[in-house]
CSV table of C-alpha atoms in Angstrom, one decimal:
chain,number,residue,atom,x,y,z
H,1,MET,CA,0.0,0.0,0.0
H,2,ARG,CA,1.1,3.5,-0.8
H,3,PRO,CA,1.8,5.8,2.2
H,4,VAL,CA,-0.8,8.5,2.8
H,5,LEU,CA,2.0,11.0,3.1
H,6,ASP,CA,5.6,10.9,2.1
H,7,ALA,CA,7.5,14.1,2.8
H,8,GLN,CA,11.2,14.3,1.8
H,9,ASN,CA,13.9,16.7,2.9
H,10,LEU,CA,11.8,19.6,3.9
H,11,SER,CA,13.5,22.9,4.7
H,12,LYS,CA,11.8,26.1,5.6
H,13,ARG,CA,13.5,29.4,6.4
H,14,PHE,CA,11.6,32.7,7.1
H,15,THR,CA,13.0,35.9,5.9
H,16,ILE,CA,11.9,39.1,7.7
H,17,HIS,CA,12.7,41.9,5.4
H,18,GLN,CA,12.1,44.8,7.9
H,19,LEU,CA,14.6,43.4,10.3
H,20,ASP,CA,16.9,41.9,7.7
H,21,LYS,CA,16.7,38.6,9.5
H,22,HIS,CA,16.4,34.9,8.7
H,23,ILE,CA,14.8,32.4,11.0
H,24,THR,CA,15.1,28.6,10.5
H,25,GLY,CA,11.8,26.8,10.7
H,26,CYS,CA,13.0,23.3,9.9
H,27,THR,CA,15.9,21.7,8.1
H,28,ASP,CA,16.0,18.5,6.0
H,29,VAL,CA,12.9,16.9,7.6
H,30,SER,CA,11.5,13.6,6.1
H,31,ILE,CA,8.4,11.9,7.3
H,32,ARG,CA,6.4,9.0,6.1
H,33,ILE,CA,2.9,8.0,7.2
H,34,GLU,CA,1.2,4.8,6.3
H,35,PRO,CA,-2.6,4.4,6.1
H,36,GLY,CA,-4.2,4.2,9.5
H,37,GLU,CA,-1.1,5.2,11.3
H,38,PHE,CA,-0.9,7.6,14.2
H,39,VAL,CA,2.4,9.4,14.0
H,40,GLY,CA,3.5,11.7,16.8
H,41,ILE,CA,6.2,14.5,16.8
H,42,THR,CA,7.5,15.8,20.0
H,43,GLY,CA,10.0,18.5,20.9
H,44,ARG,CA,10.3,21.7,22.9
H,45,SER,CA,8.5,24.8,21.8
H,46,GLY,CA,10.5,26.4,19.0
H,47,SER,CA,11.9,23.1,17.8
H,48,GLY,CA,10.0,23.4,14.5
H,49,LYS,CA,7.1,21.0,15.1
H,50,SER,CA,4.4,23.4,14.0
H,51,THR,CA,6.4,24.4,11.0
H,52,VAL,CA,6.3,20.8,9.7
H,53,LEU,CA,2.6,20.6,10.2
H,54,LYS,CA,1.9,23.9,8.5
H,55,LEU,CA,4.1,22.9,5.6
H,56,ILE,CA,1.9,19.8,5.1
H,57,TYR,CA,-1.2,21.9,5.3
H,58,ARG,CA,0.4,24.4,2.9
H,59,THR,CA,0.1,27.4,5.1
H,60,TYR,CA,3.8,27.6,4.6
H,61,LEU,CA,5.8,26.9,1.4
H,62,PRO,CA,9.1,25.2,1.9
H,63,GLN,CA,12.4,26.3,0.2
H,64,GLU,CA,13.3,22.7,-0.4
H,65,GLY,CA,11.7,19.3,-0.4
H,66,THR,CA,8.6,17.5,-1.6
H,67,ILE,CA,5.4,16.4,0.2
H,68,LEU,CA,3.7,13.6,-1.7
H,69,TYR,CA,0.2,13.1,-0.6
H,70,ASP,CA,-2.0,10.1,-1.8
H,71,SER,CA,-5.3,11.7,-2.6
H,72,ASN,CA,-8.6,9.9,-3.1
H,73,GLU,CA,-9.5,12.4,-5.8
H,74,PHE,CA,-6.3,13.2,-7.6
H,75,GLY,CA,-3.9,10.3,-6.9
H,76,THR,CA,-0.4,11.4,-5.9
H,77,VAL,CA,-0.2,15.2,-5.3
H,78,ASP,CA,2.9,17.1,-4.3
H,79,LEU,CA,1.5,19.6,-1.8
H,80,THR,CA,4.4,21.9,-2.2
H,81,SER,CA,3.6,22.6,-5.8
H,82,ALA,CA,-0.1,21.7,-6.2
H,83,ASP,CA,-2.2,24.6,-7.5
H,84,GLU,CA,-4.3,26.5,-5.0
H,85,GLN,CA,-7.6,25.1,-6.2
H,86,THR,CA,-6.4,21.6,-5.5
H,87,VAL,CA,-5.2,22.5,-2.1
H,88,ILE,CA,-8.6,24.2,-1.3
H,89,TYR,CA,-10.4,21.0,-2.5
H,90,LEU,CA,-8.1,18.8,-0.3
H,91,ARG,CA,-8.7,21.1,2.7
H,92,HIS,CA,-12.5,20.8,2.2
H,93,HIS,CA,-12.6,17.1,1.6
H,94,GLU,CA,-9.5,15.2,2.7
H,95,ILE,CA,-7.0,17.0,5.0
H,96,GLY,CA,-8.2,18.2,8.4
H,97,TYR,CA,-6.3,20.5,10.7
H,98,VAL,CA,-6.9,20.9,14.4
H,99,SER,CA,-5.0,23.7,16.1
H,100,GLN,CA,-4.7,24.2,19.8
H,101,PHE,CA,-6.6,27.5,19.2
H,102,LEU,CA,-10.1,27.6,17.9
H,103,ASN,CA,-10.2,30.3,15.3
H,104,VAL,CA,-13.5,31.7,16.5
H,105,ILE,CA,-15.4,33.0,13.5
H,106,PRO,CA,-17.3,36.0,14.7
H,107,ARG,CA,-21.0,35.5,15.2
H,108,THR,CA,-21.0,31.9,14.2
H,109,THR,CA,-22.6,29.4,16.6
H,110,ALA,CA,-21.1,26.0,17.4
H,111,ARG,CA,-23.9,24.4,15.3
H,112,GLU,CA,-23.1,26.6,12.3
H,113,ILE,CA,-19.4,25.9,12.5
H,114,VAL,CA,-19.9,22.2,12.2
H,115,GLU,CA,-22.7,22.5,9.6
H,116,THR,CA,-20.5,24.7,7.4
H,117,ALA,CA,-17.8,22.1,7.5
H,118,ILE,CA,-20.2,19.4,6.4
H,119,LEU,CA,-21.6,21.6,3.6
H,120,GLU,CA,-18.1,22.2,2.3
H,121,THR,CA,-17.8,18.5,1.5
H,122,GLY,CA,-20.8,18.8,-0.8
H,123,ARG,CA,-23.4,17.1,1.4
H,124,ASP,CA,-27.0,18.5,1.5
H,125,ALA,CA,-28.4,20.7,4.2
H,126,GLU,CA,-30.7,18.1,5.7
H,127,PHE,CA,-27.8,15.7,6.2
H,128,ALA,CA,-25.6,18.5,7.6
H,129,ARG,CA,-28.3,19.3,10.2
H,130,THR,CA,-28.8,15.8,11.5
H,131,GLU,CA,-25.1,14.9,11.3
H,132,THR,CA,-24.2,18.0,13.2
H,133,GLU,CA,-26.5,17.1,16.1
H,134,ARG,CA,-25.1,13.6,16.2
H,135,ILE,CA,-21.5,14.7,16.3
H,136,LEU,CA,-22.1,17.5,18.9
H,137,ALA,CA,-23.7,14.9,21.1
H,138,HIS,CA,-21.0,12.4,20.4
H,139,PHE,CA,-18.4,15.0,21.5
H,140,GLU,CA,-20.3,15.6,24.7
H,141,LEU,CA,-20.8,19.3,24.1
H,142,ASP,CA,-23.6,20.6,26.4
H,143,ARG,CA,-26.8,21.0,24.5
H,144,GLU,CA,-27.2,24.5,25.7
H,145,LEU,CA,-23.9,25.5,24.0
H,146,TRP,CA,-25.0,24.3,20.5
H,147,ASP,CA,-26.6,27.5,19.6
H,148,SER,CA,-24.2,29.9,21.3
H,149,TYR,CA,-21.0,31.6,20.1
H,150,PRO,CA,-17.9,29.8,21.1
H,151,ASN,CA,-16.1,33.0,22.2
H,152,ASN,CA,-16.8,32.2,25.9
H,153,PHE,CA,-16.5,28.4,25.7
H,154,SER,CA,-13.9,26.8,28.0
H,155,GLY,CA,-10.6,25.7,26.5
H,156,GLY,CA,-11.8,22.0,26.5
H,157,GLU,CA,-15.1,22.8,24.9
H,158,LYS,CA,-13.5,24.9,22.2
H,159,LEU,CA,-11.1,22.1,21.4
H,160,ARG,CA,-13.7,19.4,21.2
H,161,LEU,CA,-15.7,21.7,18.9
H,162,ASN,CA,-12.5,22.1,16.9
H,163,ILE,CA,-11.9,18.4,16.5
H,164,ALA,CA,-15.6,17.9,15.8
H,165,ARG,CA,-15.4,20.3,12.9
H,166,ALA,CA,-12.4,18.5,11.4
H,167,MET,CA,-13.9,15.1,12.0
H,168,VAL,CA,-17.2,15.5,10.3
H,169,LYS,CA,-15.4,15.6,7.0
H,170,HIS,CA,-14.0,12.1,7.7
H,171,PRO,CA,-10.6,13.3,6.5
H,172,ARG,CA,-8.1,11.0,5.0
H,173,LEU,CA,-5.4,12.7,6.9
H,174,LEU,CA,-5.9,14.6,10.2
H,175,LEU,CA,-3.2,17.0,11.4
H,176,LEU,CA,-3.3,17.7,15.1
H,177,ASP,CA,-1.4,20.8,16.4
H,178,GLU,CA,-0.9,20.3,20.1
H,179,PRO,CA,-4.5,19.4,20.7
H,180,THR,CA,-4.0,18.8,24.4
H,181,ALA,CA,-1.9,21.9,25.2
H,182,SER,CA,-3.4,24.1,27.8
H,183,LEU,CA,-6.1,21.6,28.9
H,184,ASP,CA,-6.6,20.3,32.4
H,185,GLY,CA,-6.2,16.6,33.1
H,186,ARG,CA,-9.8,15.6,32.7
H,187,SER,CA,-10.2,17.5,29.4
H,188,LYS,CA,-7.0,16.0,28.2
H,189,GLU,CA,-8.3,12.5,29.0
H,190,ARG,CA,-11.4,13.2,27.0
H,191,VAL,CA,-9.5,14.4,24.0
H,192,ARG,CA,-7.2,11.3,24.3
H,193,LEU,CA,-10.3,9.1,24.2
H,194,LEU,CA,-11.6,10.9,21.1
H,195,ILE,CA,-8.3,10.4,19.3
H,196,GLU,CA,-8.2,6.8,20.3
H,197,GLN,CA,-11.7,6.4,18.8
H,198,LEU,CA,-10.5,8.0,15.6
H,199,LYS,CA,-7.6,5.7,15.4
H,200,ASN,CA,-9.8,2.7,15.9
H,201,GLU,CA,-11.9,4.0,13.0
H,202,GLY,CA,-8.8,3.9,10.8
H,203,THR,CA,-8.2,7.7,10.6
H,204,THR,CA,-4.6,8.5,9.6
H,205,MET,CA,-3.2,11.1,11.9
H,206,LEU,CA,-0.1,13.2,12.4
H,207,GLY,CA,0.0,15.0,15.8
H,208,ILE,CA,2.5,17.2,17.6
H,209,PHE,CA,2.7,17.1,21.3
H,210,HIS,CA,5.1,18.5,23.8
H,211,ASP,CA,4.7,15.7,26.1
H,212,LEU,CA,4.3,12.5,24.2
H,213,GLU,CA,4.0,10.4,27.4
H,214,PHE,CA,0.4,11.2,27.4
H,215,MET,CA,-0.1,10.0,23.9
H,216,GLY,CA,2.6,7.4,24.1
H,217,GLY,CA,0.4,4.3,24.1
H,218,LEU,CA,-1.5,5.5,21.0
H,219,CYS,CA,1.3,6.4,18.6
H,220,ASP,CA,2.6,3.9,16.1
H,221,LYS,CA,5.7,6.0,15.3
H,222,GLU,CA,7.3,8.8,17.2
H,223,TYR,CA,9.7,11.5,16.0
H,224,SER,CA,11.4,13.9,18.3
H,225,MET,CA,12.5,17.3,17.1
H,226,SER,CA,15.2,19.6,18.1
H,227,LEU,CA,16.5,22.8,16.5
H,228,GLY,CA,14.4,22.2,13.3
H,229,SER,CA,15.5,18.6,12.7
H,230,PHE,CA,14.5,15.2,13.7
H,231,THR,CA,16.8,13.5,16.2
H,232,ALA,CA,17.2,9.8,15.9
R,1,MET,CA,-13.2,20.9,-9.4
R,2,ASN,CA,-14.5,24.4,-9.9
R,3,LYS,CA,-14.3,26.2,-13.2
R,4,ILE,CA,-12.8,29.6,-13.9
R,5,VAL,CA,-15.6,32.2,-14.3
R,6,LEU,CA,-13.4,35.2,-14.9
R,7,GLN,CA,-9.9,35.4,-16.3
R,8,VAL,CA,-8.0,38.7,-16.3
R,9,LYS,CA,-4.8,38.9,-18.3
R,10,GLU,CA,-2.2,41.7,-18.1
R,11,LEU,CA,-4.7,44.4,-17.3
R,12,GLY,CA,-3.2,47.9,-17.5
R,13,LYS,CA,-4.5,51.3,-16.8
R,14,ARG,CA,-2.5,54.5,-17.5
R,15,PHE,CA,-3.5,58.1,-16.8
R,16,GLY,CA,-1.4,60.2,-19.1
R,17,GLU,CA,0.3,59.7,-22.5
R,18,GLY,CA,3.4,58.0,-21.4
R,19,CYS,CA,6.9,58.9,-22.7
R,20,PRO,CA,9.9,56.9,-24.0
R,21,ARG,CA,11.3,56.8,-20.5
R,22,CYS,CA,8.3,55.1,-18.9
R,23,SER,CA,6.4,53.3,-21.6
R,24,GLY,CA,8.8,50.4,-21.9
R,25,GLY,CA,7.2,48.7,-18.9
R,26,ASP,CA,10.4,49.0,-16.8
R,27,PRO,CA,9.2,49.6,-13.2
R,28,THR,CA,12.6,51.2,-12.2
R,29,ALA,CA,11.7,54.1,-14.5
R,30,LEU,CA,8.9,55.0,-12.2
R,31,GLU,CA,8.6,56.5,-8.7
R,32,ARG,CA,6.1,54.1,-7.2
R,33,ASN,CA,3.6,54.2,-10.1
R,34,TYR,CA,4.4,57.7,-11.4
R,35,CYS,CA,6.7,58.8,-14.2
R,36,PRO,CA,8.7,61.8,-13.0
R,37,ALA,CA,9.6,62.7,-16.6
R,38,CYS,CA,6.1,63.0,-18.1
R,39,GLY,CA,3.7,62.8,-15.1
R,40,THR,CA,1.9,59.7,-16.3
R,41,VAL,CA,0.4,57.5,-13.6
R,42,TYR,CA,0.4,53.8,-14.1
R,43,ALA,CA,-2.6,52.8,-12.0
R,44,LEU,CA,-2.5,49.2,-13.1
R,45,SER,CA,0.4,47.3,-14.7
R,46,ASP,CA,0.2,43.8,-15.8
R,47,VAL,CA,-2.5,42.6,-13.5
R,48,SER,CA,-3.6,39.0,-14.1
R,49,LEU,CA,-6.0,36.9,-12.0
R,50,ASP,CA,-8.3,34.0,-12.2
R,51,LEU,CA,-11.6,33.9,-10.4
R,52,PHE,CA,-13.2,30.4,-9.8
R,53,GLU,CA,-16.8,29.4,-9.5
R,54,SER,CA,-18.3,30.2,-6.1
R,55,GLU,CA,-15.0,31.5,-4.8
R,56,VAL,CA,-14.2,34.7,-2.9
R,57,LEU,CA,-10.9,36.2,-4.1
R,58,GLY,CA,-9.5,38.9,-1.8
R,59,ILE,CA,-7.6,41.9,-3.2
R,60,VAL,CA,-5.7,43.8,-0.6
R,61,GLY,CA,-3.2,46.7,-0.7
R,62,GLU,CA,-2.9,50.2,0.6
R,63,SER,CA,-5.0,53.0,-0.9
R,64,GLY,CA,-3.7,54.0,-4.3
R,65,SER,CA,-2.4,50.5,-5.0
R,66,GLY,CA,-4.9,50.0,-7.8
R,67,LYS,CA,-7.4,47.6,-6.1
R,68,SER,CA,-10.5,49.6,-7.0
R,69,THR,CA,-9.2,50.4,-10.5
R,70,VAL,CA,-9.3,46.6,-11.3
R,71,LEU,CA,-13.0,46.5,-10.4
R,72,ASN,CA,-13.7,49.8,-12.2
R,73,CYS,CA,-12.1,48.5,-15.4
R,74,LEU,CA,-14.0,45.2,-15.2
R,75,TYR,CA,-17.3,47.0,-14.7
R,76,PHE,CA,-16.5,49.4,-17.6
R,77,ASP,CA,-16.5,52.4,-15.3
R,78,LEU,CA,-12.9,53.0,-16.7
R,79,GLU,CA,-11.5,52.1,-20.0
R,80,PRO,CA,-8.3,50.0,-19.5
R,81,SER,CA,-5.2,50.9,-21.5
R,82,GLY,CA,-4.2,47.4,-22.1
R,83,GLY,CA,-5.0,43.8,-21.3
R,84,GLU,CA,-7.9,41.4,-21.6
R,85,ALA,CA,-10.7,39.8,-19.5
R,86,PHE,CA,-12.7,36.7,-20.4
R,87,ILE,CA,-16.0,35.4,-19.0
R,88,ALA,CA,-17.8,32.3,-20.1
R,89,GLN,CA,-21.0,34.3,-20.9
R,90,TYR,CA,-19.3,36.4,-23.6
R,91,LYS,CA,-18.4,34.4,-26.8
R,92,ASN,CA,-17.7,31.4,-24.7
R,93,GLY,CA,-14.7,33.1,-23.2
R,94,ASN,CA,-12.9,33.3,-26.5
R,95,GLU,CA,-12.9,37.1,-26.8
R,96,SER,CA,-12.0,39.7,-24.3
R,97,ILE,CA,-14.9,41.6,-22.9
R,98,PHE,CA,-13.0,44.9,-23.6
R,99,SER,CA,-13.4,44.2,-27.3
R,100,GLY,CA,-17.2,44.2,-27.0
R,101,SER,CA,-19.4,47.0,-28.3
R,102,GLY,CA,-21.3,49.4,-26.0
R,103,GLN,CA,-24.3,47.2,-26.2
R,104,THR,CA,-22.5,44.0,-25.2
R,105,ARG,CA,-20.8,45.9,-22.4
R,106,ARG,CA,-24.2,47.0,-21.1
R,107,TYR,CA,-25.4,43.4,-21.3
R,108,ILE,CA,-22.4,42.1,-19.3
R,109,ARG,CA,-22.7,44.9,-16.8
R,110,ASN,CA,-26.4,44.1,-16.3
R,111,HIS,CA,-26.4,40.4,-16.4
R,112,VAL,CA,-22.9,39.1,-15.5
R,113,PHE,CA,-21.6,41.5,-12.9
R,114,GLY,CA,-23.1,43.1,-9.8
R,115,LYS,CA,-21.1,45.8,-8.2
R,116,VAL,CA,-21.1,47.4,-4.7
R,117,TYR,CA,-19.2,50.6,-4.5
R,118,GLN,CA,-17.4,51.9,-1.4
R,119,ASN,CA,-19.3,55.1,-1.8
R,120,PRO,CA,-23.1,54.4,-2.0
R,121,VAL,CA,-23.6,57.6,-3.9
R,122,LEU,CA,-21.9,55.9,-6.9
R,123,GLY,CA,-24.1,52.8,-6.8
R,124,LEU,CA,-27.5,54.3,-5.8
R,125,LYS,CA,-29.7,57.1,-6.9
R,126,MET,CA,-30.0,58.7,-3.5
R,127,LYS,CA,-33.3,60.4,-4.0
R,128,PHE,CA,-35.2,57.5,-5.6
R,129,SER,CA,-36.9,55.0,-3.4
R,130,SER,CA,-35.0,51.8,-2.6
R,131,LEU,CA,-37.5,49.8,-4.6
R,132,ALA,CA,-37.0,52.0,-7.6
R,133,ASN,CA,-33.2,51.7,-7.3
R,134,ILE,CA,-33.5,47.9,-7.7
R,135,ALA,CA,-36.1,48.2,-10.4
R,136,GLU,CA,-33.7,50.4,-12.3
R,137,LYS,CA,-31.1,47.7,-12.6
R,138,MET,CA,-33.8,45.2,-13.6
R,139,ILE,CA,-35.2,47.5,-16.3
R,140,ALA,CA,-31.6,48.0,-17.6
R,141,ALA,CA,-31.5,44.2,-17.9
R,142,GLY,CA,-34.7,44.2,-20.1
R,143,ASN,CA,-37.3,43.6,-17.4
R,144,ARG,CA,-40.6,45.3,-18.0
R,145,ASN,CA,-43.1,43.6,-15.6
R,146,VAL,CA,-43.7,46.2,-12.9
R,147,GLY,CA,-45.4,43.7,-10.5
R,148,ALA,CA,-42.7,41.1,-10.9
R,149,MET,CA,-40.0,43.7,-10.4
R,150,GLU,CA,-41.6,45.1,-7.2
R,151,ASN,CA,-41.9,41.6,-5.8
R,152,ARG,CA,-38.3,40.8,-6.6
R,153,ALA,CA,-37.2,44.1,-5.1
R,154,ARG,CA,-39.1,43.5,-1.9
R,155,GLU,CA,-37.8,40.0,-1.6
R,156,LEU,CA,-34.2,41.3,-2.0
R,157,LEU,CA,-34.6,44.1,0.5
R,158,THR,CA,-36.1,41.7,3.0
R,159,HIS,CA,-33.1,39.5,2.5
R,160,VAL,CA,-30.8,42.3,3.4
R,161,SER,CA,-33.0,43.3,6.4
R,162,ILE,CA,-34.4,46.6,5.2
R,163,PRO,CA,-37.7,46.9,7.1
R,164,HIS,CA,-40.9,46.6,5.0
R,165,HIS,CA,-42.2,50.1,5.8
R,166,ARG,CA,-39.0,51.8,4.7
R,167,MET,CA,-38.6,50.2,1.3
R,168,LYS,CA,-40.3,53.1,-0.5
R,169,GLU,CA,-38.0,55.5,1.2
R,170,ALA,CA,-35.0,57.0,-0.6
R,171,PRO,CA,-31.5,55.8,0.5
R,172,ALA,CA,-30.6,59.4,1.2
R,173,ASN,CA,-32.5,59.0,4.5
R,174,PHE,CA,-30.7,55.8,5.4
R,175,SER,CA,-27.7,55.1,7.6
R,176,GLY,CA,-24.4,54.1,5.9
R,177,GLY,CA,-24.9,50.4,6.7
R,178,MET,CA,-28.4,50.4,5.3
R,179,GLN,CA,-27.3,52.1,2.1
R,180,GLN,CA,-24.6,49.5,1.7
R,181,ARG,CA,-27.3,46.8,2.1
R,182,VAL,CA,-29.5,48.4,-0.5
R,183,GLN,CA,-26.5,48.4,-2.8
R,184,ILE,CA,-26.0,44.7,-2.2
R,185,ALA,CA,-29.7,44.0,-2.9
R,186,LYS,CA,-29.4,46.0,-6.1
R,187,ALA,CA,-26.3,44.2,-7.2
R,188,LEU,CA,-28.0,40.9,-6.7
R,189,SER,CA,-31.2,41.8,-8.5
R,190,ASN,CA,-30.3,40.0,-11.8
R,191,ASN,CA,-28.7,37.0,-10.2
R,192,PRO,CA,-25.2,37.8,-11.5
R,193,PRO,CA,-22.7,35.0,-11.3
R,194,ILE,CA,-20.0,37.5,-10.3
R,195,LEU,CA,-20.1,40.2,-7.6
R,196,LEU,CA,-17.5,43.0,-7.5
R,197,LEU,CA,-17.3,44.3,-3.9
R,198,ASP,CA,-15.2,47.5,-3.4
R,199,GLU,CA,-14.5,48.1,0.3
R,200,VAL,CA,-18.1,47.3,1.3
R,201,THR,CA,-17.4,47.7,5.0
R,202,THR,CA,-15.0,50.6,5.1
R,203,GLY,CA,-16.2,53.5,7.1
R,204,LEU,CA,-19.0,51.5,8.9
R,205,ASP,CA,-18.9,51.1,12.6
R,206,LEU,CA,-18.1,47.6,13.9
R,207,SER,CA,-21.5,46.2,14.6
R,208,VAL,CA,-22.9,47.5,11.2
R,209,GLN,CA,-19.8,46.1,9.5
R,210,ALA,CA,-20.5,42.8,11.0
R,211,ARG,CA,-24.0,42.7,9.6
R,212,VAL,CA,-22.8,43.5,6.1
R,213,LEU,CA,-20.1,40.9,6.3
R,214,ASP,CA,-22.6,38.3,7.6
R,215,LEU,CA,-24.8,39.2,4.6
R,216,VAL,CA,-22.0,38.8,2.2
R,217,LYS,CA,-21.1,35.4,3.7
R,218,GLN,CA,-24.6,34.2,3.6
R,219,ILE,CA,-25.0,35.2,0.0
R,220,GLN,CA,-21.8,33.4,-0.9
R,221,ARG,CA,-23.0,30.3,0.9
R,222,GLU,CA,-26.5,30.2,-0.4
R,223,LEU,CA,-26.1,31.5,-3.9
R,224,SER,CA,-22.6,30.3,-4.7
R,225,ILE,CA,-21.7,33.6,-6.3
R,226,SER,CA,-18.1,34.3,-7.2
R,227,MET,CA,-16.8,37.5,-5.7
R,228,LEU,CA,-13.8,39.8,-6.1
R,229,LEU,CA,-13.5,41.4,-2.7
R,230,VAL,CA,-11.4,44.5,-2.5
R,231,SER,CA,-10.5,45.6,1.0
R,232,HIS,CA,-7.6,47.1,2.9
R,233,ASP,CA,-8.8,45.3,6.0
R,234,LEU,CA,-7.0,42.0,6.3
R,235,GLY,CA,-9.5,40.8,8.9
R,236,VAL,CA,-12.3,41.0,6.3
R,237,VAL,CA,-10.3,39.1,3.8
R,238,ARG,CA,-9.3,36.5,6.4
R,239,MET,CA,-13.0,35.9,7.2
R,240,LEU,CA,-14.3,35.7,3.6
R,241,ALA,CA,-11.6,34.8,1.1
R,242,ASP,CA,-9.9,31.5,0.3
R,243,ARG,CA,-7.3,33.1,-1.8
R,244,THR,CA,-5.8,36.6,-1.8
R,245,ILE,CA,-3.7,38.8,-4.0
R,246,VAL,CA,-1.7,41.7,-2.7
R,247,MET,CA,-1.3,44.8,-4.8
R,248,LEU,CA,1.3,47.6,-4.5
R,249,ASN,CA,1.8,50.5,-7.0
R,250,GLY,CA,-0.6,49.0,-9.5
R,251,ARG,CA,1.1,45.6,-9.6
R,252,VAL,CA,0.4,42.3,-8.0
R,253,VAL,CA,3.3,41.7,-5.6
R,254,GLU,CA,2.1,38.5,-4.0
R,255,ARG,CA,-0.7,35.9,-4.3
R,256,GLY,CA,-1.7,32.8,-2.5
R,257,LEU,CA,-4.0,31.0,-0.1
R,258,THR,CA,-5.2,33.6,2.4
R,259,ASP,CA,-3.7,31.8,5.5
R,260,GLN,CA,-0.4,31.6,3.5
R,261,ILE,CA,-0.4,35.3,2.8
R,262,LEU,CA,-1.2,36.1,6.5
R,263,GLU,CA,1.1,33.6,8.2
R,264,ASP,CA,4.0,33.3,5.7
R,265,PRO,CA,4.1,36.6,3.8
R,266,GLN,CA,7.0,36.8,1.4
R,267,HIS,CA,7.1,40.2,-0.2
R,268,PRO,CA,8.4,43.1,2.0
R,269,TYR,CA,5.2,45.0,1.5
R,270,THR,CA,3.0,42.1,2.5
R,271,GLN,CA,5.1,41.6,5.6
R,272,GLU,CA,4.7,45.2,6.5
R,273,LEU,CA,0.9,44.9,6.0
R,274,VAL,CA,0.6,41.7,8.0
R,275,TYR,CA,2.8,42.9,10.9
R,276,SER,CA,0.7,46.0,11.1
R,277,LEU,CA,-2.4,43.9,11.8
R,278,LEU,CA,-3.6,44.5,15.3
């Protein structure tokens, strides 16, 4: 079977013109993810973990390297050179991204956030409505929060909503950017359970964590990062 | 995958005659977009873009960068000095809309594009009723059934939350946010596949701005209209646009996915713009 993702020799440098400065994001990083695998990256803050994830999501473009992604729709796509329309399609249908921050869209309720995500995949409004209720219940979000704005949700509630939004698309590849950072023990445990469920359903995932101990049992492969590169 | 609904190629707009020094297309001959030798202003140079079906494409840049001029040329408010634009509705996209006669231009303006101006005075007849403003655009498109036009106009004004009892009132009496919403209703009246939005929220206070943005978002979601969204407000673009182009001195200096422009800006000007974001 082909890997879902095969990234080779990724290097990313940021140039800040005003300050005439260069910052290294990551250097010569390669990573391979097989279908159904849960791969974890650990490392201190500033070690380049998020850079790798954002390169894969195409928020950043690398100076060097290739990211071959095995798409249901397009076959093998190099995410570093794919045209924007292809990337937008993949974000809507195949590649999910969960950040530790919920980008709160102004004046959008929890229900609307999830519904919009389903509609993006091309499903009809009726399906979106029932599926949204199912998923919000599944993620144990209090019913009274469904029709309120997430601005004043707790960290754990925001995060579960965030994962729910990514999950309803049944992505082929799910990227998790420190999904448990800043959560208390109980909320962490809940998120861990959700991730475990996803893994059992066969979702391919790449997650970054600053303490992998917590995720340890779940990961099929672990990389640890330091100063922009993988160490052993 | 979505189709291209509008393709703009090497659009140029010059104010002035040009001279041997500046007309060669060499940007170093200009101070910003101005030729010091002959005084010609190059409002647009070599602007190309593709707009896809049901997509919102953001155009950002400082004032004077040429953002609005792009829309003005497409809507035939200004005659471009060079370049081409193609839409599927005109000769199957084989000929530039700028080569069309006055009649075809009117047709395109009335059927293919809807435009919302930053200044409502340009988009509305301020002393005519809101209903009449919408009917005007529908009459221009060949509509003659008064009853049907009034029904459509009422439906649109309801959609943009203009209260029923104020529909016969002239926009001159309305607040800025209401005027902008009437403009949007008018632009939508002939179901155009492409909407040109020029700084629709600039100058409105935050809560009014929010309602206009929600409306734009709702229209995009429900009607799948493609939009060119000009704004100097990166927050607006972040909320609405999947892709963004950045303009400076009449040229496109950067283009990409909106999150890419905001999180990994490449051009010095884009960096300045993004780092200025509060």
